[in-house]
């Protein structure tokens, strides 16, 4: 796993440096995906191309799943999960909460993950069973926080119908917690939770590349990551917090039916 982690970190750092050097303005060419608010820039594609090239140069038989390019087949049991820019809208507006995210799966299990929050100058790393780290500091999520004192992060989807439901849900959650934060990057939210900067996170509609690496960072910090009703984390729903708070927030969310659109 150390070889996987070293390679993933080197590539994530290179991609982050490229993105910082070529940071766009609002006049840059952009495209939309699922809706007018779901954007992709030419640098999303350039970052993913760089990452794919570096992975295949080092490990030509591995599979790669990327947000922009889809899945590339391979012969090995190893699959790389790539989000070239998680938080593209933040990146486009010059806000710091965006990241390059690279995870490594072996036989379907994530064993290594790197999240490079390049504009923040922070690189989060994790290896299965070996902890989560920010630089030389081991990360531990905050424990013992009751729901009423929890700082909770969430995010919103791109379709109008989903946003209507998410607005209803967050309106019901807000009076029951310390406060709500909406940073705009699933990967950074999960890493911030691992670092004790947030107490909990929930969101509907995130994809595997959004949470693969950062989810490992969070769980290796001691947090629990899953879906509702005992299901695993998925695009259907993601919930993350330390044990105890996880269950409290889960029980608050379930009657709100946050998985509806």
Short mmCIF file of C-alpha atoms in Angstrom, two decimals:
data_model
loop_
_atom_site.label_atom_id
_atom_site.label_comp_id
_atom_site.label_asym_id
_atom_site.label_seq_id
_atom_site.Cartn_x
_atom_site.Cartn_y
_atom_site.Cartn_z
CA UNK A 1 0.00 0.00 0.00
CA UNK A 2 2.90 2.37 0.58
CA UNK A 3 3.77 2.11 -3.12
CA UNK A 4 0.18 2.89 -4.11
CA UNK A 5 0.05 5.80 -1.69
CA UNK A 6 3.38 7.24 -2.81
CA UNK A 7 2.40 7.10 -6.48
CA UNK A 8 -1.07 8.56 -5.82
CA UNK A 9 0.41 11.40 -3.78
CA UNK A 10 3.05 12.24 -6.38
CA UNK A 11 0.43 12.37 -9.13
CA UNK A 12 -2.08 14.36 -7.05
CA UNK A 13 0.60 16.91 -6.21
CA UNK A 14 1.61 17.25 -9.86
CA UNK A 15 -2.00 17.73 -10.95
CA UNK A 16 -2.58 20.26 -8.20
CA UNK A 17 0.48 22.25 -9.18
CA UNK A 18 -0.68 22.31 -12.80
CA UNK A 19 -4.12 23.53 -11.79
CA UNK A 20 -2.71 26.27 -9.58
CA UNK A 21 -0.46 27.46 -12.40
CA UNK A 22 -3.32 27.54 -14.91
CA UNK A 23 -6.16 28.65 -12.65
CA UNK A 24 -9.01 29.97 -14.82
CA UNK A 25 -11.13 33.07 -14.64
CA UNK A 26 -14.88 33.21 -15.16
CA UNK A 27 -14.21 33.98 -18.82
CA UNK A 28 -12.59 30.57 -19.37
CA UNK A 29 -14.35 28.08 -21.62
CA UNK A 30 -16.77 25.99 -19.58
CA UNK A 31 -19.29 23.31 -20.39
CA UNK A 32 -22.32 22.04 -18.49
CA UNK A 33 -23.18 18.45 -17.66
CA UNK A 34 -26.41 17.54 -15.88
CA UNK A 35 -27.68 21.14 -15.55
CA UNK A 36 -26.55 24.75 -16.17
CA UNK A 37 -25.09 24.82 -12.64
CA UNK A 38 -23.11 21.57 -13.09
CA UNK A 39 -19.99 22.82 -14.82
CA UNK A 40 -16.78 21.33 -16.19
CA UNK A 41 -13.79 23.37 -17.33
CA UNK A 42 -11.08 22.51 -19.81
CA UNK A 43 -8.80 22.08 -16.80
CA UNK A 44 -10.99 19.34 -15.30
CA UNK A 45 -10.26 17.38 -18.46
CA UNK A 46 -6.58 18.34 -18.57
CA UNK A 47 -6.11 17.30 -14.94
CA UNK A 48 -7.72 13.92 -15.52
CA UNK A 49 -5.68 13.32 -18.67
CA UNK A 50 -2.47 14.06 -16.75
CA UNK A 51 -3.47 11.71 -13.93
CA UNK A 52 -4.42 8.90 -16.32
CA UNK A 53 -1.15 9.25 -18.22
CA UNK A 54 0.93 9.08 -15.03
CA UNK A 55 -0.94 6.07 -13.65
CA UNK A 56 -0.70 4.09 -16.88
CA UNK A 57 2.98 4.95 -17.29
CA UNK A 58 3.68 3.43 -13.87
CA UNK A 59 1.04 0.65 -13.87
CA UNK A 60 -0.14 -0.07 -17.43
CA UNK A 61 -2.40 -2.98 -16.49
CA UNK A 62 -4.56 -1.17 -13.94
CA UNK A 63 -8.12 0.05 -14.46
CA UNK A 64 -9.07 3.71 -14.02
CA UNK A 65 -12.44 5.28 -13.23
CA UNK A 66 -12.48 9.04 -13.71
CA UNK A 67 -15.24 11.60 -13.42
CA UNK A 68 -14.68 13.05 -16.88
CA UNK A 69 -13.41 10.07 -18.87
CA UNK A 70 -15.41 7.21 -17.40
CA UNK A 71 -13.90 3.76 -16.89
CA UNK A 72 -10.83 2.50 -18.70
CA UNK A 73 -10.44 -1.30 -18.70
CA UNK A 74 -7.39 -3.14 -17.47
CA UNK A 75 -6.15 -6.61 -16.62
CA UNK A 76 -5.27 -6.24 -12.95
CA UNK A 77 -7.37 -6.31 -9.79
CA UNK A 78 -6.38 -2.69 -9.12
CA UNK A 79 -8.67 0.21 -9.98
CA UNK A 80 -7.85 3.91 -9.55
CA UNK A 81 -10.74 6.26 -8.70
CA UNK A 82 -10.05 9.81 -9.91
CA UNK A 83 -11.75 13.14 -9.38
CA UNK A 84 -9.57 15.65 -11.23
CA UNK A 85 -11.19 18.64 -9.50
CA UNK A 86 -13.70 18.07 -6.72
CA UNK A 87 -15.32 21.47 -6.26
CA UNK A 88 -15.12 22.78 -9.82
CA UNK A 89 -17.40 25.75 -9.11
CA UNK A 90 -15.13 26.83 -6.24
CA UNK A 91 -12.12 26.42 -8.55
CA UNK A 92 -13.80 28.53 -11.22
CA UNK A 93 -14.63 31.31 -8.77
CA UNK A 94 -11.19 31.34 -7.13
CA UNK A 95 -12.43 29.88 -3.84
CA UNK A 96 -9.99 27.58 -2.00
CA UNK A 97 -12.25 24.57 -1.34
CA UNK A 98 -11.40 22.31 -4.27
CA UNK A 99 -9.16 19.27 -4.47
CA UNK A 100 -7.57 16.61 -6.62
CA UNK A 101 -8.74 13.25 -5.33
CA UNK A 102 -7.15 9.87 -6.14
CA UNK A 103 -8.05 6.54 -4.53
CA UNK A 104 -6.80 3.01 -5.13
CA UNK A 105 -9.10 -0.01 -4.95
CA UNK A 106 -7.89 -3.60 -4.82
CA UNK A 107 -10.59 -6.18 -5.48
CA UNK A 108 -13.25 -3.57 -4.82
CA UNK A 109 -11.85 -2.29 -1.51
CA UNK A 110 -10.28 1.16 -1.20
CA UNK A 111 -6.80 0.67 0.27
CA UNK A 112 -5.18 4.07 -0.31
CA UNK A 113 -6.37 7.61 -0.85
CA UNK A 114 -4.93 11.07 -1.42
CA UNK A 115 -6.79 14.40 -1.41
CA UNK A 116 -4.71 17.38 -2.49
CA UNK A 117 -6.40 20.62 -1.45
CA UNK A 118 -3.84 22.47 -3.52
CA UNK A 119 -4.95 26.06 -2.97
CA UNK A 120 -4.95 25.41 0.79
CA UNK A 121 -1.52 23.79 0.60
CA UNK A 122 -2.85 20.66 2.32
CA UNK A 123 -2.40 17.03 1.23
CA UNK A 124 -4.42 14.42 3.09
CA UNK A 125 -3.38 10.77 2.85
CA UNK A 126 -4.71 7.48 4.19
CA UNK A 127 -3.92 3.79 3.87
CA UNK A 128 -6.25 1.02 4.99
CA UNK A 129 -5.44 0.06 8.57
CA UNK A 130 -2.59 2.57 8.77
CA UNK A 131 -4.36 5.80 9.70
CA UNK A 132 -5.04 9.15 8.07
CA UNK A 133 -2.54 11.95 7.89
CA UNK A 134 -2.18 15.63 7.08
CA UNK A 135 1.51 16.23 6.54
CA UNK A 136 3.21 14.61 9.53
CA UNK A 137 0.16 14.85 11.78
CA UNK A 138 -2.07 11.86 12.35
CA UNK A 139 -5.74 12.78 12.08
CA UNK A 140 -8.40 11.93 14.65
CA UNK A 141 -12.00 12.96 14.19
CA UNK A 142 -13.73 14.75 17.05
CA UNK A 143 -15.60 12.39 19.38
CA UNK A 144 -18.15 12.85 22.12
CA UNK A 145 -20.01 15.73 20.44
CA UNK A 146 -23.80 15.63 20.95
CA UNK A 147 -26.07 16.46 18.05
CA UNK A 148 -27.09 19.83 19.50
CA UNK A 149 -23.45 20.95 19.51
CA UNK A 150 -22.42 19.47 16.16
CA UNK A 151 -21.10 21.54 13.27
CA UNK A 152 -22.60 19.75 10.27
CA UNK A 153 -21.57 20.03 6.62
CA UNK A 154 -23.78 19.24 3.68
CA UNK A 155 -24.06 19.88 -0.04
CA UNK A 156 -26.72 20.37 -2.67
CA UNK A 157 -27.42 18.71 -6.00
CA UNK A 158 -27.79 20.28 -9.40
CA UNK A 159 -31.43 19.60 -10.29
CA UNK A 160 -34.15 21.96 -9.09
CA UNK A 161 -36.32 19.15 -7.74
CA UNK A 162 -33.48 17.72 -5.66
CA UNK A 163 -32.57 21.15 -4.31
CA UNK A 164 -36.14 21.71 -3.18
CA UNK A 165 -36.00 18.55 -1.06
CA UNK A 166 -32.51 19.31 0.23
CA UNK A 167 -33.68 22.76 1.27
CA UNK A 168 -36.53 21.21 3.26
CA UNK A 169 -34.16 18.76 4.92
CA UNK A 170 -31.53 21.31 5.91
CA UNK A 171 -34.25 23.62 7.27
CA UNK A 172 -35.32 20.81 9.62
CA UNK A 173 -31.75 19.91 10.61
CA UNK A 174 -30.53 23.46 11.28
CA UNK A 175 -32.51 24.08 14.51
CA UNK A 176 -31.24 20.80 15.97
CA UNK A 177 -27.48 21.33 15.53
CA UNK A 178 -24.86 23.97 16.32
CA UNK A 179 -24.72 25.19 12.72
CA UNK A 180 -24.55 24.14 9.08
CA UNK A 181 -21.64 24.56 6.66
CA UNK A 182 -21.74 24.24 2.87
CA UNK A 183 -18.22 24.24 1.47
CA UNK A 184 -18.84 22.90 -2.04
CA UNK A 185 -16.45 19.93 -2.04
CA UNK A 186 -17.37 16.52 -0.66
CA UNK A 187 -13.71 15.51 -0.51
CA UNK A 188 -12.69 18.54 1.53
CA UNK A 189 -15.71 18.20 3.82
CA UNK A 190 -14.77 14.60 4.65
CA UNK A 191 -11.12 15.51 5.18
CA UNK A 192 -12.13 18.47 7.36
CA UNK A 193 -14.21 16.08 9.45
CA UNK A 194 -11.17 13.82 9.80
CA UNK A 195 -9.12 16.81 10.96
CA UNK A 196 -11.70 17.85 13.58
CA UNK A 197 -12.80 20.98 11.70
CA UNK A 198 -16.32 19.58 11.25
CA UNK A 199 -18.28 17.14 13.38
CA UNK A 200 -20.56 15.55 10.78
CA UNK A 201 -21.41 15.49 7.10
CA UNK A 202 -24.34 14.28 5.04
CA UNK A 203 -25.31 14.61 1.39
CA UNK A 204 -27.41 12.98 -1.32
CA UNK A 205 -26.07 12.57 -4.84
CA UNK A 206 -22.29 12.36 -4.46
CA UNK A 207 -20.42 9.96 -6.72
CA UNK A 208 -17.81 7.30 -6.03
CA UNK A 209 -14.97 9.54 -7.19
CA UNK A 210 -16.13 12.28 -4.80
CA UNK A 211 -15.78 10.16 -1.67
CA UNK A 212 -13.47 7.22 -2.46
CA UNK A 213 -10.23 8.79 -1.25
CA UNK A 214 -11.67 11.21 1.32
CA UNK A 215 -13.93 8.51 2.71
CA UNK A 216 -10.87 6.46 3.59
CA UNK A 217 -9.28 9.53 5.20
CA UNK A 218 -12.43 9.94 7.32
CA UNK A 219 -12.78 6.31 8.38
CA UNK A 220 -9.07 5.99 9.15
CA UNK A 221 -9.49 9.02 11.44
CA UNK A 222 -12.08 7.06 13.43
CA UNK A 223 -15.27 8.29 11.77
CA UNK A 224 -18.10 6.10 10.57
CA UNK A 225 -19.16 6.46 6.92
CA UNK A 226 -22.31 4.90 5.54
CA UNK A 227 -25.79 5.36 4.15
CA UNK A 228 -29.19 5.23 5.82
CA UNK A 229 -30.76 2.14 7.39
CA UNK A 230 -27.42 0.32 7.61
CA UNK A 231 -26.68 0.56 3.91
CA UNK A 232 -23.18 1.38 2.66
CA UNK A 233 -22.29 4.85 1.43
CA UNK A 234 -23.45 5.38 -2.14
CA UNK A 235 -24.67 8.09 -4.52
CA UNK A 236 -28.06 7.54 -2.87
CA UNK A 237 -26.87 8.95 0.44
CA UNK A 238 -23.73 9.57 2.46
CA UNK A 239 -23.50 10.20 6.19
CA UNK A 240 -20.27 10.56 8.16
CA UNK A 241 -19.54 11.32 11.81
CA UNK A 242 -17.90 9.79 14.84
CA UNK A 243 -19.78 6.84 16.34
CA UNK A 244 -22.58 8.12 18.55
CA UNK A 245 -23.10 11.33 16.63
CA UNK A 246 -23.52 9.23 13.46
CA UNK A 247 -26.49 7.45 15.00
CA UNK A 248 -28.03 10.67 16.37
CA UNK A 249 -27.85 12.43 13.02
CA UNK A 250 -29.07 9.31 11.25
CA UNK A 251 -32.16 9.18 13.43
CA UNK A 252 -32.85 12.86 12.80
CA UNK A 253 -32.53 12.45 9.04
CA UNK A 254 -34.53 9.26 8.50
CA UNK A 255 -38.02 10.73 9.20
CA UNK A 256 -37.18 13.58 6.80
CA UNK A 257 -36.82 11.08 3.93
CA UNK A 258 -33.72 12.80 2.50
CA UNK A 259 -33.32 10.23 -0.31
CA UNK A 260 -36.39 11.47 -2.19
CA UNK A 261 -36.15 13.84 -5.16
#
